[in-house]
PDB file of C-alpha atoms in Angstrom:
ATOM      1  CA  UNK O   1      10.032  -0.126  82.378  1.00  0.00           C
ATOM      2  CA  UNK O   2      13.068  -2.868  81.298  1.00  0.00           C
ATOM      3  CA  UNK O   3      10.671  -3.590  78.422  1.00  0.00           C
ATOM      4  CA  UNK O   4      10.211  -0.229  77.131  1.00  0.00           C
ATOM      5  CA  UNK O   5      14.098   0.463  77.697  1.00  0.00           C
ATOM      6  CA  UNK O   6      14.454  -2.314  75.763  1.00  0.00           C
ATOM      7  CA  UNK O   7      12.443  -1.246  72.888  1.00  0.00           C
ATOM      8  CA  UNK O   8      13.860   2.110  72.728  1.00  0.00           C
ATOM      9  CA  UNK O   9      17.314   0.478  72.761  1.00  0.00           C
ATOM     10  CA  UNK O  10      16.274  -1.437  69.687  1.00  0.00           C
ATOM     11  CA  UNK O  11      15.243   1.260  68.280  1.00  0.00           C
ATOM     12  CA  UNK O  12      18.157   3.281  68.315  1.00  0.00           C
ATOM     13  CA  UNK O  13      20.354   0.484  67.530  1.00  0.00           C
ATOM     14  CA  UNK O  14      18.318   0.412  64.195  1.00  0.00           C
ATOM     15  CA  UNK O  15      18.595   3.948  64.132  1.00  0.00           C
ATOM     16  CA  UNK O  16      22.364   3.901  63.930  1.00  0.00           C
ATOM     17  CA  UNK O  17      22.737   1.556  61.496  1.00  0.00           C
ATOM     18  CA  UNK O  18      20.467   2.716  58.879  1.00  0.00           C
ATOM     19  CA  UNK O  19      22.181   6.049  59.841  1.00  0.00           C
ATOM     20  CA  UNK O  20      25.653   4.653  59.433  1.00  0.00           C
ATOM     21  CA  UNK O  21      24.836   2.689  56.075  1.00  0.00           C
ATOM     22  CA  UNK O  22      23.077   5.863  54.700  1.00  0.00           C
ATOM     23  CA  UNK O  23      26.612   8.031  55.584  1.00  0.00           C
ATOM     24  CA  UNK O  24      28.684   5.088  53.878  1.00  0.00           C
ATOM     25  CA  UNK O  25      26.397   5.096  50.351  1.00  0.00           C
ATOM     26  CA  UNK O  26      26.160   8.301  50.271  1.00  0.00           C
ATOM     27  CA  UNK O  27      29.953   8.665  50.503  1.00  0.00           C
ATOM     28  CA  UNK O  28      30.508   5.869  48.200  1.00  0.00           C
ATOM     29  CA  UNK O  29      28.400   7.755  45.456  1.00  0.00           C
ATOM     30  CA  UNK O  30      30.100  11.269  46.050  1.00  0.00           C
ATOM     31  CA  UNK O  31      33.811   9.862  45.719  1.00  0.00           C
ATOM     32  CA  UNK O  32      33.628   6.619  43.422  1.00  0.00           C
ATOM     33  CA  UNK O  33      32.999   8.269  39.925  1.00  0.00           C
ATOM     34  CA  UNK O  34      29.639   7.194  38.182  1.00  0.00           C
ATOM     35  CA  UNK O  35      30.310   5.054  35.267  1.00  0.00           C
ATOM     36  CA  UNK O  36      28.676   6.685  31.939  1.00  0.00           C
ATOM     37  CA  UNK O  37      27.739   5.118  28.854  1.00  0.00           C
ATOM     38  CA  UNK O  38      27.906   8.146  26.444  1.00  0.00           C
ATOM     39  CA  UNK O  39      29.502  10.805  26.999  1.00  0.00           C
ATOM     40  CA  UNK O  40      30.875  13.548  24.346  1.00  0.00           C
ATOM     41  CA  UNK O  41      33.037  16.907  24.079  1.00  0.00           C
ATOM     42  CA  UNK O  42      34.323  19.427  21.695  1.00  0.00           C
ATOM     43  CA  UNK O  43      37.828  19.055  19.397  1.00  0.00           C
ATOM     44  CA  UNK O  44      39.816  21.663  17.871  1.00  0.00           C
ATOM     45  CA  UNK O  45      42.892  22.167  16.043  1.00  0.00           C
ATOM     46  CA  UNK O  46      45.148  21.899  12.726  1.00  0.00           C
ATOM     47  CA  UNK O  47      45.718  19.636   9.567  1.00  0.00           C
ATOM     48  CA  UNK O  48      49.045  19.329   8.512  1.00  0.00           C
ATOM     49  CA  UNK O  49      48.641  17.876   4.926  1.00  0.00           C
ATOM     50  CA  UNK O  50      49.976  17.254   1.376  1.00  0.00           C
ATOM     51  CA  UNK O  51      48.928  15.056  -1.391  1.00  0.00           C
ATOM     52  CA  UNK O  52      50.624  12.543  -2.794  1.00  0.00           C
ATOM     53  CA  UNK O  53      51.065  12.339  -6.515  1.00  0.00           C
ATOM     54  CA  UNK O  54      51.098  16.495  -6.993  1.00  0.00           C
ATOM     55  CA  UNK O  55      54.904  16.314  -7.099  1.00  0.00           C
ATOM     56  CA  UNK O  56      55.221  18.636  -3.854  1.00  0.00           C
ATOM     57  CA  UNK O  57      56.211  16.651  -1.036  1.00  0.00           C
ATOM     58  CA  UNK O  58      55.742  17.848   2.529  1.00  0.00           C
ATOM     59  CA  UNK O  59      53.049  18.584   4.943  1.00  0.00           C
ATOM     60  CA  UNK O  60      52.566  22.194   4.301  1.00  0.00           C
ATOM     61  CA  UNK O  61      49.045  22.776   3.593  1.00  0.00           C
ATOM     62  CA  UNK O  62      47.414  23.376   7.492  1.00  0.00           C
ATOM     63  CA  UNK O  63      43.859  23.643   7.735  1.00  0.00           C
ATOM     64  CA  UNK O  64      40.882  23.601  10.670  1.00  0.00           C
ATOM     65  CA  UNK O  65      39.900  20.970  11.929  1.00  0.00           C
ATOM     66  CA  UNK O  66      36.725  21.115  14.489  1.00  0.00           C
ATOM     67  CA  UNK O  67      33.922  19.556  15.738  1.00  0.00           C
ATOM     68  CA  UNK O  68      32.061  17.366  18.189  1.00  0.00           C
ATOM     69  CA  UNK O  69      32.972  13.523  19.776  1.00  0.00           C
ATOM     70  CA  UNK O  70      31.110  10.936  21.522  1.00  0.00           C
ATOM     71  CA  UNK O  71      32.038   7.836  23.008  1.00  0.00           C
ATOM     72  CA  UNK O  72      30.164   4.929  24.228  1.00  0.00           C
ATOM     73  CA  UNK O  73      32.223   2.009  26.701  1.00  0.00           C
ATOM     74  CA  UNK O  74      31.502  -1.267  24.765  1.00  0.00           C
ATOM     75  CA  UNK O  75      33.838  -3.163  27.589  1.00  0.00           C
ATOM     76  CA  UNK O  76      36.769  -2.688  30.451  1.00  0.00           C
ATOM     77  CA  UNK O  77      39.129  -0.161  28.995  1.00  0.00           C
ATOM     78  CA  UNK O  78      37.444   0.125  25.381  1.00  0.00           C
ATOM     79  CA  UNK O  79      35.498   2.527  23.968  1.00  0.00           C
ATOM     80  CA  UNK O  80      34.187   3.680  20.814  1.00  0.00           C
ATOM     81  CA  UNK O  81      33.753   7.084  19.292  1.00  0.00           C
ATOM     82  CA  UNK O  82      31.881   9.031  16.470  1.00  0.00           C
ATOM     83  CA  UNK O  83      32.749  12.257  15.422  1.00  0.00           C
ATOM     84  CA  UNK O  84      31.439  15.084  13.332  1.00  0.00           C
ATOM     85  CA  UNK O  85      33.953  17.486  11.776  1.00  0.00           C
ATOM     86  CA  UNK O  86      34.948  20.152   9.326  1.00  0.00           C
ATOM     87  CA  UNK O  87      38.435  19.574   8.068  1.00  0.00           C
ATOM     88  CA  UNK O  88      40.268  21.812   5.611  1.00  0.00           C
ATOM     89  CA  UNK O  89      42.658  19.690   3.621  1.00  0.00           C
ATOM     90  CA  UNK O  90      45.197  20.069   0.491  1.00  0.00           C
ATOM     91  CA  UNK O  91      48.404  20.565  -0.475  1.00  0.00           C
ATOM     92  CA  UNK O  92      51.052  23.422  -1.202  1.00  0.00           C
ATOM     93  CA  UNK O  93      54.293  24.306  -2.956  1.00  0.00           C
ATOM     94  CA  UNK O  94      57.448  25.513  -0.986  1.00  0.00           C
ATOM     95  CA  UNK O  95      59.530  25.913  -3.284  1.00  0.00           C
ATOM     96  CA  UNK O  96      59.533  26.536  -7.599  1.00  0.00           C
ATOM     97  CA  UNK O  97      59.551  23.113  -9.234  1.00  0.00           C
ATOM     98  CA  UNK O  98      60.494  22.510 -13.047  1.00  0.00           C
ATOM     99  CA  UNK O  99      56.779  21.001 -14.783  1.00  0.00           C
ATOM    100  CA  UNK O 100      56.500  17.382 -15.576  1.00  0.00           C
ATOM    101  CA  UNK O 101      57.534  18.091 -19.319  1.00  0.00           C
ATOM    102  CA  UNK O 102      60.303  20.597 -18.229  1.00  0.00           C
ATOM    103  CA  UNK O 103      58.519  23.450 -20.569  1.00  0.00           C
ATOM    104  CA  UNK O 104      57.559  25.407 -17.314  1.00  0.00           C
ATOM    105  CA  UNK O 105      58.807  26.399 -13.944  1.00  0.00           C
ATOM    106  CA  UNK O 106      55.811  25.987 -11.402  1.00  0.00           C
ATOM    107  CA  UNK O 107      56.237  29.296  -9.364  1.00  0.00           C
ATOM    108  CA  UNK O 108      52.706  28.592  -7.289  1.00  0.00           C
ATOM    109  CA  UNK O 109      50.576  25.516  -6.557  1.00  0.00           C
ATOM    110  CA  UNK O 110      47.875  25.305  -3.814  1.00  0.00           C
ATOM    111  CA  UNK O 111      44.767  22.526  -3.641  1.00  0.00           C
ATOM    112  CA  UNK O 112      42.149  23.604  -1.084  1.00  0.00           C
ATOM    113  CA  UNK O 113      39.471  20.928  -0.142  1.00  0.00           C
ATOM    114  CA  UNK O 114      37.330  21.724   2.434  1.00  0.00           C
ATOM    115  CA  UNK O 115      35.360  17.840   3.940  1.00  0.00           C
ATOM    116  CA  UNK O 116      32.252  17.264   6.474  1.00  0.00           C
ATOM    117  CA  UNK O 117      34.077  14.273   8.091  1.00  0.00           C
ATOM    118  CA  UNK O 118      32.377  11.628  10.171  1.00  0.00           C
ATOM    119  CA  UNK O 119      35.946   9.395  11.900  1.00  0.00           C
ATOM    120  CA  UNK O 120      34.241   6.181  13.507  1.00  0.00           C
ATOM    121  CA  UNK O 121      37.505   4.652  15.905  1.00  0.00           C
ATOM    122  CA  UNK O 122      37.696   2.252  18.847  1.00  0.00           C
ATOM    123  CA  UNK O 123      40.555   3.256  21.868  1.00  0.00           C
ATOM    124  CA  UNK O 124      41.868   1.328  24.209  1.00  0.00           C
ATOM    125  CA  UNK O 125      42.518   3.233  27.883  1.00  0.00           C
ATOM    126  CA  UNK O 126      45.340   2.913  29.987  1.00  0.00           C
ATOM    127  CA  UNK O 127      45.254   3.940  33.980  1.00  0.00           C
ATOM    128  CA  UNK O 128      45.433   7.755  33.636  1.00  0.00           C
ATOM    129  CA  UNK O 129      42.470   8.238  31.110  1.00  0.00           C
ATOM    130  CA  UNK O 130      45.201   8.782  28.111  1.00  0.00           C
ATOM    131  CA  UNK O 131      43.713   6.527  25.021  1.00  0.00           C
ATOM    132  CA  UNK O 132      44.814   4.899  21.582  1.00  0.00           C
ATOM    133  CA  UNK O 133      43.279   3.445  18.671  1.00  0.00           C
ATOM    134  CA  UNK O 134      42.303   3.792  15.058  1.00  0.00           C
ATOM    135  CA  UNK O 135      39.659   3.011  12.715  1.00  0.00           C
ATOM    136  CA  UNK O 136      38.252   4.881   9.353  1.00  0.00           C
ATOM    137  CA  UNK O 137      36.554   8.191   8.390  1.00  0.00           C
ATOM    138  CA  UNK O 138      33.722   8.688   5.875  1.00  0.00           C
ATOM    139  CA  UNK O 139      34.419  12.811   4.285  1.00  0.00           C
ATOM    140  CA  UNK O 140      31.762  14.306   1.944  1.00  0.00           C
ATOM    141  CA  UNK O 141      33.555  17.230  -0.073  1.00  0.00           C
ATOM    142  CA  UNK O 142      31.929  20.230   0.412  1.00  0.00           C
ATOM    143  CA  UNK O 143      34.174  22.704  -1.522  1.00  0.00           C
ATOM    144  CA  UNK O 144      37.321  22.535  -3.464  1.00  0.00           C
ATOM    145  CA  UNK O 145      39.564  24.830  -5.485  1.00  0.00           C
ATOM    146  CA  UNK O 146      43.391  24.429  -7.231  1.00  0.00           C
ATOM    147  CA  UNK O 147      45.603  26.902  -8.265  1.00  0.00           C
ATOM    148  CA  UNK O 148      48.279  27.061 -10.250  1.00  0.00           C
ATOM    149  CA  UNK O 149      51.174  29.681 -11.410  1.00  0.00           C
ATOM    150  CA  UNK O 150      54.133  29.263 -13.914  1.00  0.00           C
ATOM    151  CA  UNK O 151      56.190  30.576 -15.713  1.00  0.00           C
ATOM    152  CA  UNK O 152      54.276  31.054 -18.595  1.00  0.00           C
ATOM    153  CA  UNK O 153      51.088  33.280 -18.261  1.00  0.00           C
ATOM    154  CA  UNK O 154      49.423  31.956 -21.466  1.00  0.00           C
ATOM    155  CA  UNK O 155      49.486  28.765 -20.077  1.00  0.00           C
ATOM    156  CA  UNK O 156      48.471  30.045 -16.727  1.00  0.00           C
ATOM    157  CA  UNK O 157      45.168  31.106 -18.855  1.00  0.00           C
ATOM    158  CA  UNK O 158      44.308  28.109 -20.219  1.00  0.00           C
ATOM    159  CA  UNK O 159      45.374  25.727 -17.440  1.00  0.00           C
ATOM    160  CA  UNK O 160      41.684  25.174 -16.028  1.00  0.00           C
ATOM    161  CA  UNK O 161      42.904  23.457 -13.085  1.00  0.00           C
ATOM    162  CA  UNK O 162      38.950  23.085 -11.982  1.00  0.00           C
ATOM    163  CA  UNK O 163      38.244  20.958 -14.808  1.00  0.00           C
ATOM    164  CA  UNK O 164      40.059  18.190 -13.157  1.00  0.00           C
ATOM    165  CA  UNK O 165      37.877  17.563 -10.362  1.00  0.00           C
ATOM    166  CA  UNK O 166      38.080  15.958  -7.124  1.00  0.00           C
ATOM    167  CA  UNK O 167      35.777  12.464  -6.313  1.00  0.00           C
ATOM    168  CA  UNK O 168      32.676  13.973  -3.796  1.00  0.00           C
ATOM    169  CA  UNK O 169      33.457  11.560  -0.919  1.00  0.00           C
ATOM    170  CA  UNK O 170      36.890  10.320   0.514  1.00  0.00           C
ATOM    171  CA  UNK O 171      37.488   7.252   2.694  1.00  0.00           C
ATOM    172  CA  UNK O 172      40.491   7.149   5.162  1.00  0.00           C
ATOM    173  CA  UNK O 173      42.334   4.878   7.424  1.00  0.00           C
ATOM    174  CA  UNK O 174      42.814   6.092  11.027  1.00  0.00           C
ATOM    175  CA  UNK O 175      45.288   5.625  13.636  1.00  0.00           C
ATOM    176  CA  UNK O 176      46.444   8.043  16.839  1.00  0.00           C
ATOM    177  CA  UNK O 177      46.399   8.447  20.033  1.00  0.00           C
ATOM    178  CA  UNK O 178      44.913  10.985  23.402  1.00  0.00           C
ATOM    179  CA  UNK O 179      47.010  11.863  26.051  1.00  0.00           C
ATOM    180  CA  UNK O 180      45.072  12.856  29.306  1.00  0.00           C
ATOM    181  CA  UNK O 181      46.452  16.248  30.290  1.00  0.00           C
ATOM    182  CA  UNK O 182      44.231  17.632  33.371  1.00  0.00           C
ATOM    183  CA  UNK O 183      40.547  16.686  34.123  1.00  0.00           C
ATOM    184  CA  UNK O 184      38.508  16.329  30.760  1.00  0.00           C
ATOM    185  CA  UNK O 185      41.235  18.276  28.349  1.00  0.00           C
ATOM    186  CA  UNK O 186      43.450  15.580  25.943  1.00  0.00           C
ATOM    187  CA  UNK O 187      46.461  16.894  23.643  1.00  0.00           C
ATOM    188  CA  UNK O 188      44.624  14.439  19.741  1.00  0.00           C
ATOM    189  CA  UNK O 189      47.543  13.405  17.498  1.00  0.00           C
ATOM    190  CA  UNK O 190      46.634  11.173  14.917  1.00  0.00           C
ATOM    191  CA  UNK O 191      47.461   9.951  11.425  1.00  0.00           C
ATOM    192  CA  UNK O 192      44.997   9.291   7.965  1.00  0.00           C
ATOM    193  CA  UNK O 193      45.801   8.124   4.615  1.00  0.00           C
ATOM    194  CA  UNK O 194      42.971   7.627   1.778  1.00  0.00           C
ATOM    195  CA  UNK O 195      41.997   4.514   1.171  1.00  0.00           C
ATOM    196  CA  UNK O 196      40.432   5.406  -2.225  1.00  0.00           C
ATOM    197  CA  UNK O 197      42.371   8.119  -4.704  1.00  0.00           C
ATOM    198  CA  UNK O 198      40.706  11.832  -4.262  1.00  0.00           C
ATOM    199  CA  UNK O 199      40.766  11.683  -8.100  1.00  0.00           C
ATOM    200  CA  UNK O 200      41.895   9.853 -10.941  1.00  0.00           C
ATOM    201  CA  UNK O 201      42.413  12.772 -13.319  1.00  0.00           C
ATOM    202  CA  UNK O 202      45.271  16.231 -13.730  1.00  0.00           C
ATOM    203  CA  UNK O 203      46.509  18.456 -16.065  1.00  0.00           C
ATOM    204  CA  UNK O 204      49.945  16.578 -17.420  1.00  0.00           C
ATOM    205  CA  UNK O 205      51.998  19.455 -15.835  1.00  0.00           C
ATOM    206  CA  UNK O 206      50.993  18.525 -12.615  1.00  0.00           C
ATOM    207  CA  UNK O 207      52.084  15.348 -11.897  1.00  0.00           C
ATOM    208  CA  UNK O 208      50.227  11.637 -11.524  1.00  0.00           C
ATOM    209  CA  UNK O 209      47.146  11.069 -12.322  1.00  0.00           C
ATOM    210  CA  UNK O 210      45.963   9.357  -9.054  1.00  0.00           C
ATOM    211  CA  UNK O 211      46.416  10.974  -6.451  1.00  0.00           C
ATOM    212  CA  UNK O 212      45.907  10.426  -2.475  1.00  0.00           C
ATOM    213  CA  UNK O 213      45.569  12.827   0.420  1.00  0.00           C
ATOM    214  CA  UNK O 214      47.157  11.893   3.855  1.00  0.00           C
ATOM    215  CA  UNK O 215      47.917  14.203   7.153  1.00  0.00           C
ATOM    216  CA  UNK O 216      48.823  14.475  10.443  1.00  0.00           C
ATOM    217  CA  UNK O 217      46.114  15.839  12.522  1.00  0.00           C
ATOM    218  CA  UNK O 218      47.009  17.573  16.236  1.00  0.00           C
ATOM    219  CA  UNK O 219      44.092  19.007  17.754  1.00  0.00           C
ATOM    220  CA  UNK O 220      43.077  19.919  21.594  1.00  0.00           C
ATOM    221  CA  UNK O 221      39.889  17.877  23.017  1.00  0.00           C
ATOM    222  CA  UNK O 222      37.775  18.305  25.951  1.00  0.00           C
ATOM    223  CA  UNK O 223      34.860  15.876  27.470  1.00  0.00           C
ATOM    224  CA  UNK O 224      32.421  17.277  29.390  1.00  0.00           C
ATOM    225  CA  UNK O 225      31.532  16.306  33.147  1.00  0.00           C
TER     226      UNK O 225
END
């Protein structure tokens, strides 16, 4: 009988701590977040752009811009991130503005360029999730169009603002920053600059022939659990 009270004893000694380790794992798993090595969301929000060289200065052309973001962790606190967008770019007049020979007043002026734009960045993380970083976007152009009005509708005729196209791909520098507002939504404000002209070629009216497209970009992002 002492033997067999000692068995059962053992037993339920072994019992109890399997039980007990089995309460404290599973706890552990349920409270201490898993660590993922991809995971993505969605991003949506505004352009705020102009282009430099059009002789219109100001950030007045807003366009979309939307898609979809993944990141990867590559080490403690860094990670980096593809995305696929479509961003609406451009530039537009506020105001009338004398031509560059002074023989017409500009009345109208707007450059639409619409990209499929592929940002590759890396982000450094601080304690509450909020990120920053930078890095450089490939943009295929997809769609463009340029209007003009002046002062003189003959000229407005033979203008052919088209014929001075845009290059097919753009290249940008990229640097911004994600603050963590509640679980999985960020507040995306970030800056890009061309690294390469969008084209090389304008009507003489219409200011320098190089010309580069920058913007500020303030969006609303959201990972998924």
């Amino acid at each position: 009988m002492v033997k067999n009270r000692k068995i059962r004893g053992l037993i339920l000694s072994l019992f109890l701590v399997v039980s007990t380790e089995g309460i404290t794992f599973a706890q552990s798993n349920y409270y201490i977040e898993e660590q993922r090595t991809f995971y993505g969301g969605a991003v949506v929000g505004a352009n705020f752009s102009q282009i430099d060289g059009d002789n219109f200065a100001g950030y007045r052309k807003i366009g979309l811009n939307a898609g979809g973001i993944i990141y990867t962790n590559i080490a403690p606190k860094v990670a980096a991130s593809m995305e696929i967008l479509y961003s609406q770019r451009g530039a537009r007049a506020h105001k009338n503005q004398v031509s560059n020979t002074k023989q017409y007043l500009i009345t109208d002026y707007t450059i639409d360029l619409h990209y499929a734009e592929v940002p590759l960045q890396i982000h450094y993380y601080d304690k509450r999730k909020s990120h920053f970083g930078g890095g450089f976007s490939y943009s295929q152009l997809i769609g463009s169009d340029e209007k003009a009005t002046t002062s003189n509708t003959a000229f407005n005729d033979t203008a052919n603002l088209n014929n001075f196209s845009f290059r097919k791909f753009d290249v940008n520098f990229i640097v911004g920053g994600n603050l963590h507002l509640v679980k999985g939504l960020y507040l995306n404000v970030r800056f890009q600059y061309s690294l390469l002209p969008v084209r090389t070629a304008i009507h003489p009216e219409f200011g320098r022939a190089e010309q580069y497209s920058n913007m500020w970009v303030m969006r609303l992002m959201y990972l998924f659990d």
